[in-house]
Amino acid sequence: MTDHIRIAIIGVGNMGSAHAKCIASGQVEGLVLTGVCDIQESRLNWCRESFPDVPRFADWRELITSGCADAVLIATPHPLHAEIAAAAMRAGLHVLSEKPADISVIRAREAVKAAEETGRTYAIMLNQRTNPLFRKARELVQTGALGELKRSVWIITNWYRTQAYYDSSAWRATWAGEGGGVLLNQAPHNLDLWQWICGMPVSLRAQCDVARYHRIAVEDDATLFARYANGATGLFITSTGEYPGTNRLEISGTRGKLVLENGRMKLWWLVQDEDEVRFAAKESFAHIPVGEEEILPEGEETAHRGILQNFANHLLRDEPLLSPGADGLKELAISNAAYLSAWSDGAEIPIPFDDARFDRMLREKGEAEGKAVGQDAHDVKGEYSERWQVRW
Amino acid sequence: MTDHIRIAIIGVGNMGSAHAKCIASGQVEGLVLTGVCDIQESRLNWCRESFPDVPRFADWRELITSGCADAVLIATPHPLHAEIAAAAMRAGLHVLSEKPADISVIRAREAVKAAEETGRTYAIMLNQRTNPLFRKARELVQTGALGELKRSVWIITNWYRTQAYYDSSAWRATWAGEGGGVLLNQAPHNLDLWQWICGMPVSLRAQCDVARYHRIAVEDDATLFARYANGATGLFITSTGEYPGTNRLEISGTRGKLVLENGRMKLWWLVQDEDEVRFAAKESFAHIPVGEEEILPEGEETAHRGILQNFANHLLRDEPLLSPGADGLKELAISNAAYLSAWSDGAEIPIPFDDARFDRMLREKGEAEGKAVGQDAHDVKGEYSERWQVRW
């Protein structure tokens, strides 16, 4: 077996260029940058200067059939993610795609189907899964240490963006160009962690405020109300218009409660299941003994580099994938359902829903805007790690 | 002018008996207990033993025409509050009513109307308004120190109750007997503070879960989504089924954010209004200078005694009322609107709404249960102050 994976990057804008530098500088063991692709000449010029020996492509279809790589990393605008992923896998390449998997579940499913049919590896850049606190929270919930889920509340409003951010490209903050607003661009990490930790809701209601804070075509503020299979409820509150924002996740269950905030987790655990006390107690206001514990993160958040390394390790040494492509469908189903609800006056949308109908409605939104996809992109200033790692 | 107010208490159950002890022991300057009334003989026996010289009544109509008092304190089951209040004022008495003002806005309005027509004083026991942190929060929001409101989120889930609490009386947790569940019995204090600090919403959506945690006829878990006139949104999350619960209020505005939790308030204040930066900044991820400050409570929470004292001071020395009766309609409008929304599959309910329709629907709920009002009451164990003061 080979000791390294040749990887090409499709789309070397904000994220793609950062990934290119990370890989080319040898930060990911087992990955070698062997191709770059972009439709913008200025970016290919930057690649020629930065990585003179790496082949350059202006057309991703040429790249995937060129034989230059074993795998591709897709960092194009959202609506191209699944199409490129599926085509690359059918051309024999493994795929690591930036989030979201695409802009609608039905499109993203094409990539998952291609992975199943070709046996190629398909992963998604859900880099916040490398955060040790979220991993610990998932363990506590999924092993039942917190008992049966009662409620989750995530206030994740620290995705602040200025108007200049949205003005940086014509495709930004449009239905056709990005497939949505804060739920599609900033919050996918959190939507993914939310379902990764608490499980998928069975239905969703949402209020999505289009252009509450900015001059854009999509939502910059959203409130989601989720129902889980056991009757528990969840809230997810996000915005790009608040400053300073909040990042606080609270989860309560029959055996206690946990709160993640300010980079640490506080855990309250009950000696006895609350639901036993509820019916057995003679008192009206029972005091149940509660233990309190502060849990500090163990290990570091390896973020994007961690996902890249995991992708390489999976291909080279069968390490389990931390963020499989199929998981990308889950957070996307949540945001798609939120839009369906918002477009239906807050109606309760069952999950799974009619994803063909959603895709149709989304396309109509995009056509009504009359904006081009992937054109006219100017690079946004801002740090790779700072922007997309967990911030408290 | 007299140097004291003769006050009678109608309903000497849990709250009424605590108020009686408070007043009879001289803890409220200017109030003298001169009458008690209850339909239960056992309670009147307790009064005879505890306050042998205070006249006792089994019928509140007799009491209010007896001439024994200048004012009444009403601590009966909710559905009698406004009827007794209106009748007492029309009989020439001032009124301090336990919360809520009644179980529907249209009923409560009768009491406000009686106050307007008779010139009598009508106040509500909104004792958490005496909490210095909430008073400070109100000041910061209402004076504009926090800028224009963007969002409020109140997680107030520390109203834990056992099944034994609900089983203590047949009228508890019924539509006819209490007019609702956690929103009508436990959360009115918080609903009132919410509107007192942030202002009234112009519309509301709600999910009210009937009997999620207990064997009852009403909701023990509710999530409210509010819209304010300026487009800002608010969330209010409450439950009697979580342990340990949370009491955390976050309010964000264009000039910063405040969070009340664990008995203290943290304030983040911006040097420059965020909405100016949003459109002026050249950067996509502007860093706005933020000051942080921890605000500790100044003064004590005088709670029920504070409201009693304020009521006396208002009558004796024209001190402004801290919790005027008309304010009782506001929090009640919020919970009534929440029920209307829940009974209409989460529809958005404008405020004000059709309160005659709500009252009709509520009566139908009550008739469908076939339970009596105010009957079969057994006293609940639990401390006056502990139960109804602010808990963190």
Coordinates of C-alpha atoms in Angstrom, one line a residue, chain B residues 88-230:
Chain B
A88 CA -64.2 44.5 46.8
M89 CA -63.3 47.7 45.0
R90 CA -67.0 48.4 44.3
A91 CA -67.6 47.9 48.0
G92 CA -65.1 50.6 48.6
L93 CA -62.0 48.5 49.5
H94 CA -58.5 48.6 48.1
V95 CA -57.2 45.4 46.7
L96 CA -53.9 43.5 46.6
S97 CA -54.4 40.3 44.6
E98 CA -52.1 37.3 44.4
K99 CA -50.9 36.7 40.9
P100 CA -52.2 36.0 38.3
A101 CA -54.7 38.8 38.0
D102 CA -57.1 36.0 36.9
I103 CA -57.1 33.2 34.4
S104 CA -58.1 35.2 31.3
V105 CA -57.5 38.8 30.3
I106 CA -61.1 39.5 29.8
R107 CA -61.9 38.5 33.3
A108 CA -59.0 40.4 34.8
R109 CA -60.0 43.5 32.9
E110 CA -63.2 43.7 35.1
A111 CA -61.0 44.3 38.1
V112 CA -58.9 47.0 36.3
K113 CA -62.2 48.6 35.2
A114 CA -63.5 48.6 38.8
A115 CA -60.3 50.2 39.9
E116 CA -60.6 53.0 37.3
E117 CA -64.3 53.6 38.1
T118 CA -63.9 53.5 41.9
G119 CA -60.5 55.1 42.3
R120 CA -59.6 52.3 44.6
T121 CA -56.0 51.0 44.6
Y122 CA -55.5 47.7 42.8
A123 CA -52.2 45.9 43.0
I124 CA -50.8 42.5 42.2
M125 CA -48.4 40.4 44.1
L126 CA -45.6 40.4 41.6
N127 CA -43.0 40.0 44.3
Q128 CA -40.0 39.2 42.1
R129 CA -40.1 42.9 41.0
T130 CA -38.4 43.6 44.3
N131 CA -35.3 41.8 43.2
P132 CA -32.5 44.3 42.7
L133 CA -30.9 42.5 39.7
F134 CA -34.1 42.5 37.7
R135 CA -34.7 46.1 38.6
K136 CA -31.2 47.0 37.4
A137 CA -31.8 45.0 34.2
R138 CA -35.0 46.9 33.6
E139 CA -33.2 50.2 34.1
L140 CA -30.4 49.2 31.6
V141 CA -32.9 48.2 28.9
Q142 CA -35.6 50.8 29.5
T143 CA -33.1 53.7 29.6
G144 CA -31.6 52.6 26.3
A145 CA -28.2 51.8 27.9
L146 CA -28.3 48.5 26.0
G147 CA -29.3 50.2 22.8
E148 CA -32.1 48.9 20.7
L149 CA -33.3 45.4 21.7
K150 CA -32.3 42.5 19.5
R151 CA -33.1 39.4 21.5
S152 CA -34.2 38.1 24.9
V153 CA -33.8 34.5 25.9
W154 CA -35.1 33.4 29.3
I155 CA -34.5 29.8 30.4
I156 CA -36.5 29.5 33.5
T157 CA -36.8 25.8 34.2
N158 CA -36.2 25.7 38.0
W159 CA -39.9 25.4 38.9
Y160 CA -39.5 21.7 39.6
R161 CA -42.7 20.0 41.0
T162 CA -43.4 16.4 42.0
Q163 CA -46.6 14.5 41.2
A164 CA -47.4 14.9 44.9
Y165 CA -47.6 18.6 44.4
Y166 CA -50.2 18.3 41.7
D167 CA -52.1 15.6 43.5
S168 CA -52.4 17.8 46.6
S169 CA -55.7 19.3 45.4
A170 CA -58.3 18.3 42.8
W171 CA -58.3 21.8 41.3
R172 CA -54.6 21.9 40.8
A173 CA -53.3 21.7 37.2
T174 CA -56.7 21.8 35.7
W175 CA -58.0 24.4 33.2
A176 CA -61.1 25.2 35.4
G177 CA -59.2 25.2 38.7
E178 CA -56.0 27.1 37.8
G179 CA -56.5 28.3 34.2
G180 CA -53.4 26.6 33.0
G181 CA -50.2 25.0 34.1
V182 CA -46.7 26.3 34.6
L183 CA -47.5 29.4 32.6
L184 CA -50.4 30.3 34.9
N185 CA -49.1 29.1 38.2
Q186 CA -45.3 29.2 38.4
A187 CA -44.1 31.4 35.6
P188 CA -46.3 34.5 35.9
H189 CA -43.5 36.1 37.9
N190 CA -41.0 35.6 35.1
L191 CA -43.5 36.5 32.4
D192 CA -44.1 39.7 34.2
L193 CA -40.4 40.5 34.6
W194 CA -39.8 39.6 31.0
Q195 CA -42.3 42.2 29.8
W196 CA -41.4 44.6 32.5
I197 CA -37.8 44.6 31.4
C198 CA -38.1 44.1 27.6
G199 CA -41.5 45.4 26.9
M200 CA -44.6 43.7 25.5
P201 CA -44.3 41.5 22.4
V202 CA -46.6 42.3 19.5
S203 CA -47.1 38.6 18.7
L204 CA -46.4 35.2 20.2
R205 CA -46.1 31.6 19.2
A206 CA -45.9 28.8 21.7
Q207 CA -45.5 25.1 22.2
C208 CA -47.2 24.0 25.4
D209 CA -46.7 20.4 26.3
V210 CA -49.7 19.1 28.3
A211 CA -48.6 16.4 30.8
R212 CA -45.1 15.9 29.4
Y213 CA -43.8 15.0 32.9
H214 CA -46.8 14.7 35.2
R215 CA -50.3 13.2 35.2
I216 CA -52.1 16.5 34.9
A217 CA -54.6 18.2 32.5
V218 CA -52.5 21.2 31.7
E219 CA -49.0 22.1 30.4
D220 CA -45.9 21.4 32.5
D221 CA -43.5 22.5 29.8
A222 CA -43.7 25.5 27.5
T223 CA -41.6 27.3 24.9
L224 CA -42.7 30.8 23.8
F225 CA -41.4 32.7 20.8
A226 CA -42.1 36.4 21.0
R227 CA -41.8 39.1 18.4
Y228 CA -41.3 42.7 19.5
A229 CA -42.5 45.8 17.6
N230 CA -39.0 46.6 16.3

